[in-house]
Tab-separated table of C-alpha atoms in Angstrom:
chain	number	residue	atom	x	y	z
Y	1	MET	CA	58.698	82.846	107.799
Y	2	PHE	CA	62.376	83.430	108.135
Y	3	ILE	CA	64.888	85.178	105.915
Y	4	HIS	CA	68.776	85.055	106.532
Y	5	LEU	CA	69.952	88.664	106.861
Y	6	ASN	CA	73.507	87.921	107.910
Y	7	VAL	CA	75.482	85.639	105.700
Y	8	LYS	CA	79.270	85.828	105.196
Y	9	SER	CA	80.739	84.366	101.833
Y	10	CYS	CA	84.281	83.304	101.207
Y	11	PHE	CA	85.014	86.882	100.488
Y	12	SER	CA	85.140	87.530	104.055
Y	13	LEU	CA	88.734	86.092	103.494
Y	14	MET	CA	90.110	83.536	106.046
Y	15	ASN	CA	86.830	83.879	107.995
Y	16	GLY	CA	83.872	82.919	105.991
Y	17	PHE	CA	83.373	79.853	103.828
Y	18	ASN	CA	80.085	80.188	101.987
Y	19	LYS	CA	80.110	79.866	98.199
Y	20	ILE	CA	77.501	82.020	96.699
Y	21	ASP	CA	75.891	79.180	94.477
Y	22	ASN	CA	75.851	76.886	97.616
Y	23	VAL	CA	74.126	79.597	99.648
Y	24	LEU	CA	71.563	80.087	96.671
Y	25	GLU	CA	70.898	76.555	96.402
Y	26	LYS	CA	70.302	75.678	100.095
Y	27	THR	CA	68.202	78.833	100.220
Y	28	ALA	CA	66.084	77.436	97.447
Y	29	ARG	CA	65.953	73.890	99.255
Y	30	MET	CA	64.704	75.785	102.321
Y	31	LYS	CA	61.961	77.381	100.198
Y	32	SER	CA	63.032	80.817	101.126
Y	33	ASN	CA	62.684	83.582	98.567
Y	34	ALA	CA	65.473	85.971	99.615
Y	35	VAL	CA	68.937	86.004	101.229
Y	36	ALA	CA	71.417	88.689	102.297
Y	37	ILE	CA	75.017	88.602	101.911
Y	38	THR	CA	76.947	90.568	104.327
Y	39	ASP	CA	80.840	90.209	104.044
Y	40	ILE	CA	83.044	92.083	106.360
Y	41	ASN	CA	83.915	95.483	105.038
Y	42	THR	CA	83.661	94.457	101.357
Y	43	MET	CA	81.150	94.404	98.548
Y	44	HIS	CA	83.198	92.378	96.108
Y	45	THR	CA	80.623	89.714	95.807
Y	46	PHE	CA	77.610	91.758	94.866
Y	47	TYR	CA	77.648	91.529	91.117
Y	48	ASP	CA	78.348	87.840	91.040
Y	49	PHE	CA	75.707	87.319	93.846
Y	50	GLU	CA	73.050	89.163	91.780
Y	51	GLN	CA	74.030	87.432	88.376
Y	52	ALA	CA	73.740	83.941	90.244
Y	53	ALA	CA	70.489	84.554	91.808
Y	54	LEU	CA	69.012	85.956	88.417
Y	55	LYS	CA	70.459	82.669	86.636
Y	56	LYS	CA	68.808	80.436	89.491
Y	57	THR	CA	65.544	82.450	88.841
Y	58	LYS	CA	65.558	81.777	85.124
Y	59	LYS	CA	66.000	78.113	85.643
Y	60	THR	CA	62.830	77.715	87.819
Y	61	LYS	CA	59.518	77.125	86.569
Y	62	SER	CA	57.458	79.104	89.476
Y	63	LEU	CA	59.076	82.212	89.905
Y	64	LYS	CA	56.569	83.191	92.792
Y	65	ARG	CA	57.713	80.160	94.857
Y	66	ASP	CA	61.317	79.446	93.658
Y	67	SER	CA	62.995	82.716	92.861
Y	68	ILE	CA	65.569	84.204	95.183
Y	69	HIS	CA	65.796	87.866	95.769
Y	70	PRO	CA	69.466	89.072	96.565
Y	71	ILE	CA	70.030	91.458	99.441
Y	72	PHE	CA	73.075	93.570	99.530
Y	73	GLY	CA	74.590	94.384	102.781
Y	74	ILE	CA	78.008	94.753	104.426
Y	75	THR	CA	79.086	93.892	107.967
Y	76	PHE	CA	81.365	96.803	109.031
Y	77	ILE	CA	83.802	96.847	111.788
Y	78	VAL	CA	83.203	100.072	113.772
Y	79	LYS	CA	85.136	101.621	116.439
Y	80	ALA	CA	83.354	101.296	119.641
Y	81	ARG	CA	81.498	104.479	121.100
Y	82	TYR	CA	81.186	103.384	124.818
Y	83	VAL	CA	83.634	100.530	125.084
Y	84	GLU	CA	87.313	101.726	125.307
Y	85	ASN	CA	89.880	100.423	122.784
Y	86	GLU	CA	87.364	97.846	121.119
Y	87	PHE	CA	85.682	97.402	117.797
Y	88	PHE	CA	82.424	95.729	117.003
Y	89	ASN	CA	80.206	94.600	114.006
Y	90	ILE	CA	77.268	96.699	112.601
Y	91	THR	CA	75.375	95.151	109.591
Y	92	LEU	CA	73.956	97.519	106.949
Y	93	LEU	CA	71.570	96.383	104.210
Y	94	ALA	CA	70.723	98.431	101.086
Y	95	LYS	CA	67.134	99.410	101.169
Y	96	ASN	CA	67.368	101.159	97.811
Y	97	GLU	CA	69.647	102.721	95.255
Y	98	ILE	CA	70.614	105.429	97.391
Y	99	GLY	CA	71.529	103.023	100.254
Y	100	TYR	CA	73.653	101.093	97.633
Y	101	GLN	CA	75.683	104.289	96.982
Y	102	HIS	CA	76.274	104.705	100.639
Y	103	LEU	CA	77.340	101.142	101.107
Y	104	ILE	CA	79.926	101.994	98.181
Y	105	ALA	CA	81.051	105.213	100.322
Y	106	LEU	CA	81.396	103.410	103.488
Y	107	SER	CA	83.293	100.467	102.104
Y	108	THR	CA	85.678	102.904	100.477
Y	109	ILE	CA	86.000	104.989	103.742
Y	110	ALA	CA	86.677	101.534	105.688
Y	111	ASN	CA	89.338	100.342	103.489
Y	112	THR	CA	91.172	103.583	102.954
Y	113	ASN	CA	91.730	104.664	106.426
Y	114	HIS	CA	95.468	104.190	106.180
Y	115	GLU	CA	95.328	101.696	109.279
Y	116	GLN	CA	96.323	98.216	109.424
Y	117	PHE	CA	92.866	97.014	109.104
Y	118	ALA	CA	89.629	98.332	107.707
Y	119	TYR	CA	87.108	100.067	110.024
Y	120	LEU	CA	84.624	102.872	110.124
Y	121	THR	CA	83.929	105.423	113.129
Y	122	PHE	CA	80.549	106.512	114.152
Y	123	GLU	CA	81.145	109.975	112.476
Y	124	ASP	CA	81.233	107.939	109.119
Y	125	LEU	CA	78.063	106.178	109.925
Y	126	LYS	CA	76.420	109.752	110.670
Y	127	HIS	CA	76.670	110.953	107.112
Y	128	HIS	CA	75.758	107.733	105.324
Y	129	GLY	CA	72.643	106.367	107.117
Y	130	GLU	CA	69.952	107.059	104.344
Y	131	GLY	CA	68.649	104.243	102.583
Y	132	LEU	CA	70.099	101.584	104.799
Y	133	PHE	CA	68.673	99.118	107.242
Y	134	CYS	CA	71.097	98.831	110.251
Y	135	LEU	CA	71.140	95.859	112.396
Y	136	SER	CA	72.857	96.441	115.669
Y	137	GLY	CA	75.433	93.601	115.267
Y	138	GLY	CA	73.905	90.679	117.150
Y	139	GLU	CA	76.512	88.786	119.273
Y	140	GLU	CA	79.267	90.721	117.627
Y	141	GLY	CA	78.003	94.055	118.180
Y	142	GLU	CA	78.706	96.812	121.011
Y	143	VAL	CA	75.196	96.719	122.188
Y	144	PHE	CA	75.434	93.282	122.997
Y	145	ASP	CA	78.644	93.648	124.625
Y	146	LEU	CA	77.275	96.417	126.845
Y	147	VAL	CA	74.212	94.454	127.857
Y	148	VAL	CA	76.088	91.298	128.836
Y	149	ASN	CA	78.371	93.413	130.824
Y	150	ASP	CA	75.646	95.141	132.823
Y	151	ARG	CA	75.915	98.401	131.101
Y	152	ILE	CA	72.364	98.395	129.759
Y	153	ASP	CA	72.057	102.326	130.076
Y	154	GLU	CA	74.838	102.914	127.799
Y	155	ALA	CA	73.481	100.221	125.416
Y	156	VAL	CA	70.237	102.395	125.330
Y	157	MET	CA	72.293	105.571	124.682
Y	158	LEU	CA	74.146	103.559	121.908
Y	159	LEU	CA	70.680	102.607	120.324
Y	160	LYS	CA	69.567	106.237	120.275
Y	161	ASP	CA	72.799	107.420	118.916
Y	162	LEU	CA	72.172	104.738	115.995
Y	163	LYS	CA	68.500	105.857	115.715
Y	164	ALA	CA	69.646	109.412	114.918
Y	165	PHE	CA	71.479	108.023	111.848
Y	166	PHE	CA	68.963	105.484	110.784
Y	167	GLY	CA	65.636	106.379	112.220
Y	168	GLU	CA	63.083	103.606	111.793
Y	169	ASN	CA	65.451	101.591	109.664
Y	170	LEU	CA	67.446	100.492	112.729
Y	171	TYR	CA	66.731	97.230	114.221
Y	172	LEU	CA	68.052	95.586	117.317
Y	173	GLU	CA	69.782	92.276	116.271
Y	174	VAL	CA	69.026	89.316	118.341
Y	175	SER	CA	71.054	86.252	117.786
Y	176	ASN	CA	70.708	82.774	119.588
Y	177	HIS	CA	73.958	80.664	118.773
Y	178	PHE	CA	73.151	78.830	122.202
Y	179	MET	CA	75.711	80.983	124.134
Y	180	LYS	CA	74.939	81.954	127.656
Y	181	GLU	CA	75.641	85.764	126.934
Y	182	GLU	CA	73.013	85.606	124.307
Y	183	GLU	CA	70.428	84.147	126.670
Y	184	LYS	CA	71.301	86.961	129.163
Y	185	PHE	CA	71.065	89.611	126.429
Y	186	ILE	CA	67.574	88.441	125.416
Y	187	GLU	CA	66.460	88.241	129.006
Y	188	SER	CA	67.963	91.343	130.182
Y	189	GLY	CA	64.944	93.678	129.074
Y	190	ILE	CA	66.799	95.412	126.349
Y	191	ILE	CA	64.196	94.446	123.850
Y	192	GLU	CA	61.723	96.248	125.805
Y	193	LYS	CA	63.826	99.316	126.245
Y	194	ALA	CA	64.515	99.243	122.389
Y	195	LEU	CA	60.757	99.058	121.638
Y	196	SER	CA	60.057	101.968	124.096
Y	197	ILE	CA	62.492	104.292	122.131
Y	198	GLY	CA	60.767	103.194	118.691
Y	199	ILE	CA	63.340	100.528	117.772
Y	200	ASP	CA	62.059	97.051	116.508
Y	201	TYR	CA	63.914	93.913	117.016
Y	202	VAL	CA	65.046	91.110	114.477
Y	203	ALA	CA	66.318	87.612	114.685
Y	204	THR	CA	69.487	86.585	112.705
Y	205	ASN	CA	72.058	83.844	112.644
Y	206	ASN	CA	75.361	84.811	111.765
Y	207	ALA	CA	76.148	82.300	109.149
Y	208	TYR	CA	79.768	81.831	108.420
Y	209	TYR	CA	79.747	78.354	106.868
Y	210	LEU	CA	77.025	76.378	105.261
Y	211	ARG	CA	76.705	73.309	107.339
Y	212	LYS	CA	77.196	72.517	111.202
Y	213	GLU	CA	80.162	70.137	110.251
Y	214	ASP	CA	81.933	72.974	108.389
Y	215	ALA	CA	82.709	74.823	111.702
Y	216	GLN	CA	86.304	73.308	111.884
Y	217	TYR	CA	87.401	74.832	108.691
Y	218	ARG	CA	86.624	78.330	109.780
Y	219	SER	CA	88.388	77.690	112.862
Y	220	LEU	CA	91.446	76.548	111.049
Y	221	ALA	CA	91.352	79.553	108.497
Y	222	VAL	CA	90.973	82.232	111.309
Y	223	SER	CA	93.961	80.317	113.050
Y	224	MET	CA	96.061	80.585	109.781
Y	225	ASN	CA	95.185	84.294	108.932
Y	226	SER	CA	98.649	85.720	108.060
Y	227	GLU	CA	97.395	89.108	108.135
Y	228	LEU	CA	96.667	88.598	111.902
Y	229	ASN	CA	99.858	87.164	112.576
Y	230	SER	CA	101.739	89.996	111.118
Y	231	LEU	CA	99.943	92.584	113.171
Y	232	LYS	CA	101.952	94.076	116.094
Y	233	ALA	CA	100.245	92.557	119.015
Y	234	ASN	CA	101.320	95.532	121.535
Y	235	GLU	CA	99.542	98.041	118.971
Y	236	VAL	CA	96.359	96.039	117.998
Y	237	ASP	CA	96.098	93.147	120.374
Y	238	TRP	CA	92.287	93.516	120.312
Y	239	ILE	CA	92.017	92.382	116.662
Y	240	HIS	CA	93.098	88.778	117.601
Y	241	ASN	CA	90.171	88.653	120.017
Y	242	TYR	CA	87.836	90.307	117.516
Y	243	ALA	CA	88.589	87.919	114.749
Y	244	SER	CA	88.320	84.736	116.856
Y	245	ARG	CA	85.510	86.034	118.804
Y	246	HIS	CA	83.130	82.805	119.246
Y	247	VAL	CA	84.826	80.924	116.622
Y	248	ASP	CA	85.392	77.790	118.652
Y	249	PHE	CA	82.438	78.300	121.087
Y	250	ASN	CA	80.362	75.834	119.124
Y	251	SER	CA	79.194	74.954	115.607
Y	252	GLU	CA	75.981	77.086	115.349
Y	253	TRP	CA	77.332	79.769	112.867
Y	254	TYR	CA	75.724	78.135	109.795
Y	255	LEU	CA	72.957	78.529	107.376
Y	256	LYS	CA	70.033	77.304	109.256
Y	257	THR	CA	66.683	76.330	108.104
Y	258	GLU	CA	63.266	78.068	109.310
Y	259	VAL	CA	62.688	74.969	111.315
Y	260	GLU	CA	66.098	75.086	112.998
Y	261	MET	CA	65.766	78.862	113.719
Y	262	THR	CA	62.162	78.344	115.099
Y	263	LYS	CA	63.645	75.970	117.356
Y	264	ALA	CA	66.404	78.132	118.472
Y	265	PHE	CA	64.217	81.021	119.436
Y	266	SER	CA	61.194	78.928	120.710
Y	267	LYS	CA	61.580	79.882	124.174
Y	268	TYR	CA	61.210	83.639	123.287
Y	269	LEU	CA	58.539	83.698	120.290
Y	270	LEU	CA	55.599	84.002	122.667
Y	271	LYS	CA	56.941	87.108	124.152
Y	272	TYR	CA	58.648	88.410	120.984
Y	273	PRO	CA	56.318	87.105	118.219
Y	274	ASN	CA	57.995	89.140	115.578
Y	275	LEU	CA	61.501	87.869	115.897
Y	276	LEU	CA	61.432	85.778	112.798
Y	277	GLU	CA	58.822	87.570	110.964
Y	278	ASN	CA	60.606	90.867	110.777
Y	279	THR	CA	63.165	89.302	108.489
Y	280	LEU	CA	60.489	89.148	105.988
Y	281	LYS	CA	59.565	92.612	106.672
Y	282	ILE	CA	63.137	93.757	106.026
Y	283	ALA	CA	63.643	91.558	103.002
Y	284	ASN	CA	60.623	92.777	101.212
Y	285	ALA	CA	61.762	96.392	101.633
Y	286	CYS	CA	65.122	95.829	100.316
Y	287	GLN	CA	64.945	96.467	96.596
Y	288	ALA	CA	68.514	97.595	95.665
Y	289	THR	CA	70.233	96.443	92.513
Y	290	VAL	CA	73.690	96.630	91.371
Y	291	PRO	CA	73.999	99.564	88.982
Y	292	LYS	CA	74.648	98.457	85.314
Y	293	LEU	CA	75.695	101.787	83.978
Y	294	GLN	CA	79.323	102.323	82.914
Y	295	THR	CA	81.028	104.117	85.529
Y	296	PHE	CA	84.328	105.244	83.922
Y	297	PRO	CA	85.189	108.771	84.605
Y	298	GLU	CA	85.315	111.084	81.630
Y	299	PHE	CA	88.600	111.665	80.300
Y	300	PRO	CA	89.497	115.428	79.929
Y	301	LEU	CA	90.025	115.897	76.138
Y	302	PRO	CA	92.101	118.637	74.666
Y	303	GLN	CA	89.941	121.114	72.752
Y	304	GLY	CA	88.542	120.180	69.489
Y	305	TYR	CA	88.784	116.498	70.111
Y	306	THR	CA	86.408	113.627	70.471
Y	307	GLU	CA	87.460	110.513	72.461
Y	308	GLU	CA	87.747	108.472	69.164
Y	309	SER	CA	89.808	111.146	67.451
Y	310	TYR	CA	92.229	111.703	70.394
Y	311	PHE	CA	92.547	108.039	70.749
Y	312	ARG	CA	93.529	107.395	67.110
Y	313	GLU	CA	96.016	110.467	67.203
Y	314	LEU	CA	97.679	108.932	70.210
Y	315	MET	CA	97.580	105.485	68.773
Y	316	LEU	CA	99.083	106.484	65.226
Y	317	LYS	CA	101.666	108.610	66.962
Y	318	GLY	CA	102.783	105.763	69.191
Y	319	PHE	CA	102.720	103.490	65.958
Y	320	GLU	CA	105.368	105.818	64.333
Y	321	GLU	CA	107.315	106.066	67.481
Y	322	ARG	CA	107.438	102.280	68.199
Y	323	PHE	CA	108.190	101.388	64.555
Y	324	PRO	CA	110.177	104.260	62.894
Y	325	ASP	CA	111.252	101.819	60.012
Y	326	ASP	CA	110.663	98.229	58.839
Y	327	SER	CA	113.586	96.954	60.860
Y	328	ALA	CA	111.280	97.580	64.086
Y	329	PHE	CA	108.791	94.945	62.880
Y	330	ASP	CA	109.096	91.150	63.846
Y	331	PRO	CA	110.562	89.566	60.528
Y	332	ARG	CA	107.598	87.212	60.470
Y	333	PHE	CA	105.133	89.931	59.840
Y	334	THR	CA	104.810	92.712	57.449
Y	335	ARG	CA	104.041	96.452	58.228
Y	336	GLN	CA	100.421	95.773	57.003
Y	337	ASP	CA	100.190	92.807	59.356
Y	338	TYR	CA	100.872	95.203	62.358
Y	339	ILE	CA	98.462	97.807	60.952
Y	340	ASP	CA	95.795	95.200	60.695
Y	341	ARG	CA	96.218	94.059	64.321
Y	342	MET	CA	96.066	97.727	65.369
Y	343	GLU	CA	93.107	98.595	63.464
Y	344	TYR	CA	91.239	95.161	64.670
Y	345	GLU	CA	92.095	96.123	68.233
Y	346	PHE	CA	90.920	99.569	67.915
Y	347	GLU	CA	87.586	98.670	66.476
Y	348	THR	CA	87.064	96.065	69.050
Y	349	VAL	CA	87.877	98.272	72.073
Y	350	LYS	CA	85.761	100.994	70.438
Y	351	GLU	CA	82.826	98.703	70.351
Y	352	MET	CA	83.063	97.496	73.745
Y	353	GLY	CA	83.159	101.214	75.040
Y	354	PHE	CA	86.719	101.115	76.341
Y	355	LEU	CA	88.462	103.958	74.606
Y	356	GLY	CA	88.037	106.251	77.564
Y	357	TYR	CA	89.343	103.501	79.864
Y	358	LEU	CA	92.567	103.195	77.849
Y	359	LEU	CA	92.971	106.918	77.521
Y	360	ILE	CA	92.818	107.085	81.386
Y	361	VAL	CA	95.382	104.291	81.931
Y	362	GLN	CA	97.851	105.661	79.546
Y	363	ASP	CA	97.545	108.994	81.056
Y	364	TYR	CA	98.386	108.021	84.395
Y	365	ILE	CA	101.145	105.535	83.231
Y	366	ASN	CA	102.778	108.024	80.850
Y	367	PHE	CA	102.723	110.703	83.666
Y	368	ALA	CA	104.310	108.459	85.924
Y	369	LYS	CA	107.120	107.737	83.629
Y	370	ASP	CA	107.357	111.337	82.448
Y	371	GLU	CA	110.431	113.143	84.524
Y	372	LYS	CA	109.588	116.371	82.485
Y	373	VAL	CA	106.057	117.183	83.275
Y	374	PHE	CA	107.164	120.768	84.377
Y	375	LYS	CA	107.867	121.321	80.720
Y	376	HIS	CA	104.574	120.239	79.359
Y	377	PRO	CA	102.017	120.071	82.076
Y	378	GLU	CA	99.182	120.921	79.380
Y	379	ARG	CA	99.860	117.376	78.146
Y	380	TYR	CA	98.150	115.879	81.106
Y	381	PHE	CA	96.033	118.965	82.201
Y	382	PRO	CA	94.541	120.514	78.955
Y	383	ARG	CA	93.788	124.104	79.544
Y	384	ASN	CA	90.248	123.819	78.430
Y	385	CYS	CA	89.524	121.220	81.241
Y	386	TYR	CA	91.861	122.785	83.946
Y	387	PRO	CA	91.634	126.726	83.467
Y	388	GLU	CA	92.902	127.382	87.027
Y	389	TYR	CA	96.416	125.563	87.165
Y	390	SER	CA	96.553	127.222	90.649
Y	391	ARG	CA	94.164	124.615	92.021
Y	392	ILE	CA	96.575	121.794	90.920
Y	393	PRO	CA	99.208	120.951	93.553
Y	394	GLU	CA	102.676	122.275	92.514
Y	395	GLY	CA	104.267	118.898	93.142
Y	396	ILE	CA	102.294	117.552	90.305
Y	397	LEU	CA	102.634	120.463	87.871
Y	398	LYS	CA	106.267	120.710	88.465
Y	399	LYS	CA	107.011	117.028	88.430
Y	400	ASN	CA	110.752	116.355	87.489
Y	401	TYR	CA	111.393	112.648	88.355
Y	402	LYS	CA	110.333	109.137	87.257
Y	403	ILE	CA	107.898	106.774	89.182
Y	404	ALA	CA	108.899	103.229	88.836
Y	405	VAL	CA	106.627	101.482	86.355
Y	406	GLY	CA	107.039	97.764	85.073
Y	407	PRO	CA	106.980	96.758	81.509
Y	408	GLY	CA	103.629	95.273	81.670
Y	409	ARG	CA	102.036	91.980	82.898
Y	410	GLY	CA	99.025	89.859	82.760
Y	411	SER	CA	96.237	90.000	79.863
Y	412	GLY	CA	97.325	93.693	78.915
Y	413	ALA	CA	100.464	92.467	77.630
Y	414	GLY	CA	98.653	90.920	74.754
Y	415	SER	CA	97.536	94.276	73.453
Y	416	LEU	CA	99.135	96.090	70.669
Y	417	LEU	CA	97.114	99.292	71.608
Y	418	CYS	CA	98.731	99.118	74.959
Y	419	TYR	CA	102.100	98.888	73.676
Y	420	LEU	CA	101.471	101.911	71.337
Y	421	LEU	CA	99.933	104.077	73.983
Y	422	LYS	CA	103.143	103.233	76.187
Y	423	ILE	CA	101.051	101.538	78.662
Y	424	THR	CA	103.384	98.298	78.180
Y	425	ASN	CA	106.815	97.818	76.857
Y	426	LEU	CA	106.037	94.273	75.666
Y	427	GLU	CA	105.722	94.109	71.705
Y	428	PRO	CA	102.903	91.430	71.595
Y	429	LEU	CA	103.326	90.113	67.857
Y	430	SER	CA	106.984	89.210	68.548
Y	431	LEU	CA	106.112	87.599	71.664
Y	432	ASP	CA	103.054	85.643	70.228
Y	433	LEU	CA	100.610	87.263	72.747
Y	434	LEU	CA	96.999	86.974	72.188
Y	435	PHE	CA	94.773	90.061	72.280
Y	436	GLU	CA	91.856	87.909	73.115
Y	437	ARG	CA	93.206	87.333	76.690
Y	438	PHE	CA	92.963	91.084	77.202
Y	439	LEU	CA	89.351	90.813	76.292
Y	440	ASN	CA	88.618	87.962	78.727
Y	441	ILE	CA	87.108	86.188	75.955
Y	442	GLU	CA	87.217	82.232	76.254
Y	443	ARG	CA	86.019	81.477	72.669
Y	444	VAL	CA	86.047	84.020	70.014
Y	445	SER	CA	83.945	83.874	67.005
Y	446	MET	CA	86.238	85.901	64.531
Y	447	PRO	CA	88.610	85.937	61.519
Y	448	LYS	CA	91.940	84.515	62.491
Y	449	LEU	CA	94.475	86.992	63.676
Y	450	VAL	CA	97.671	87.714	61.558
Y	451	GLY	CA	100.314	85.526	62.751
Y	452	HIS	CA	98.059	83.956	65.550
Y	453	SER	CA	96.170	80.851	66.297
Y	454	VAL	CA	92.853	81.781	67.988
């Protein structure tokens, strides 16, 4: 039995070409019951991946045979430990909910390191190993590079370093895309050395596209990657080599069947019988799910207010400021039309649980626009929530300048509430903008809005 544990989707931008639905369809046709999506440095596809897998499961008659279990992973670019001025891949799979949270943390670290590209350091991995399976990177990993360059002792040292972070959840990743270097890696004795220090092995096929004939598209995409072209070659010349590593070597980086994987490793299965079977062992242990709880932070409310009462106070205050008299209304509508629209939006947002979200948005937008924060810091930092103003940076408390903010764009411009809370400066009724677009609802079963055709 073989499970794919290293599959890139189209969210590995300008590199991967797999669409989630296509991956699940082919996985089902191959009679495989699990698959891992491991995009580079990102987890953008996790929710859609899980929902698509659940949807496919519901359509099947025999869940035991046809359901597909989604495995959540990320392939991280990691700064090399033993190879100077290089970066390699490591794939991490969420074993449980703790591991999932560590993936979130590591993805955030990688993408906010203030460099021209996202990456991790070994120090980052050190603090986030719990609940994660670690695959050593296959043909794109530092262990592989050290071995094929006859630095096996350093490769073993690197595996020991990783084992300190991931323990028994570390696996030596073995790939075979029919490159000479991969053959050298497998026959180097590194598998035996890994086993001797308590590290098991597992086979993967780094799948960037669905079918063998799709290789040309990945090659074209990498060559057209504008982000790579904009980099300063003298500063990060290695990234060009990294991104194009093995791209045009052959067309073996696709989603292979179990038969094709067995054929690829047939030469080694007698000596290493668990190469394919260990994929099932890992897959069965990966039970993480995408958290469904609302994750908005709590808005710090002034003393004596609830979320609803504070929102309503700001909303009504904004209404009086935006519409001081009847001349401020679009002549096609009455004051009552505006009040009806306001109340309808308020009840809808409250029912969706988004009052806190809009309170947070209006807070930072109005803070950005306010050039007199120094006169009323309690407006943004209520004393009951921030008793120690000394802990707030002086540059924030004494802000005396504006931060440029546009009038509003996209679906938010269709909300009267956003206009009343000063999030936008576009009055939606006069511009015939729909609140429904703000809700991201394609079809709405509700009474016709005043002045608008749903």
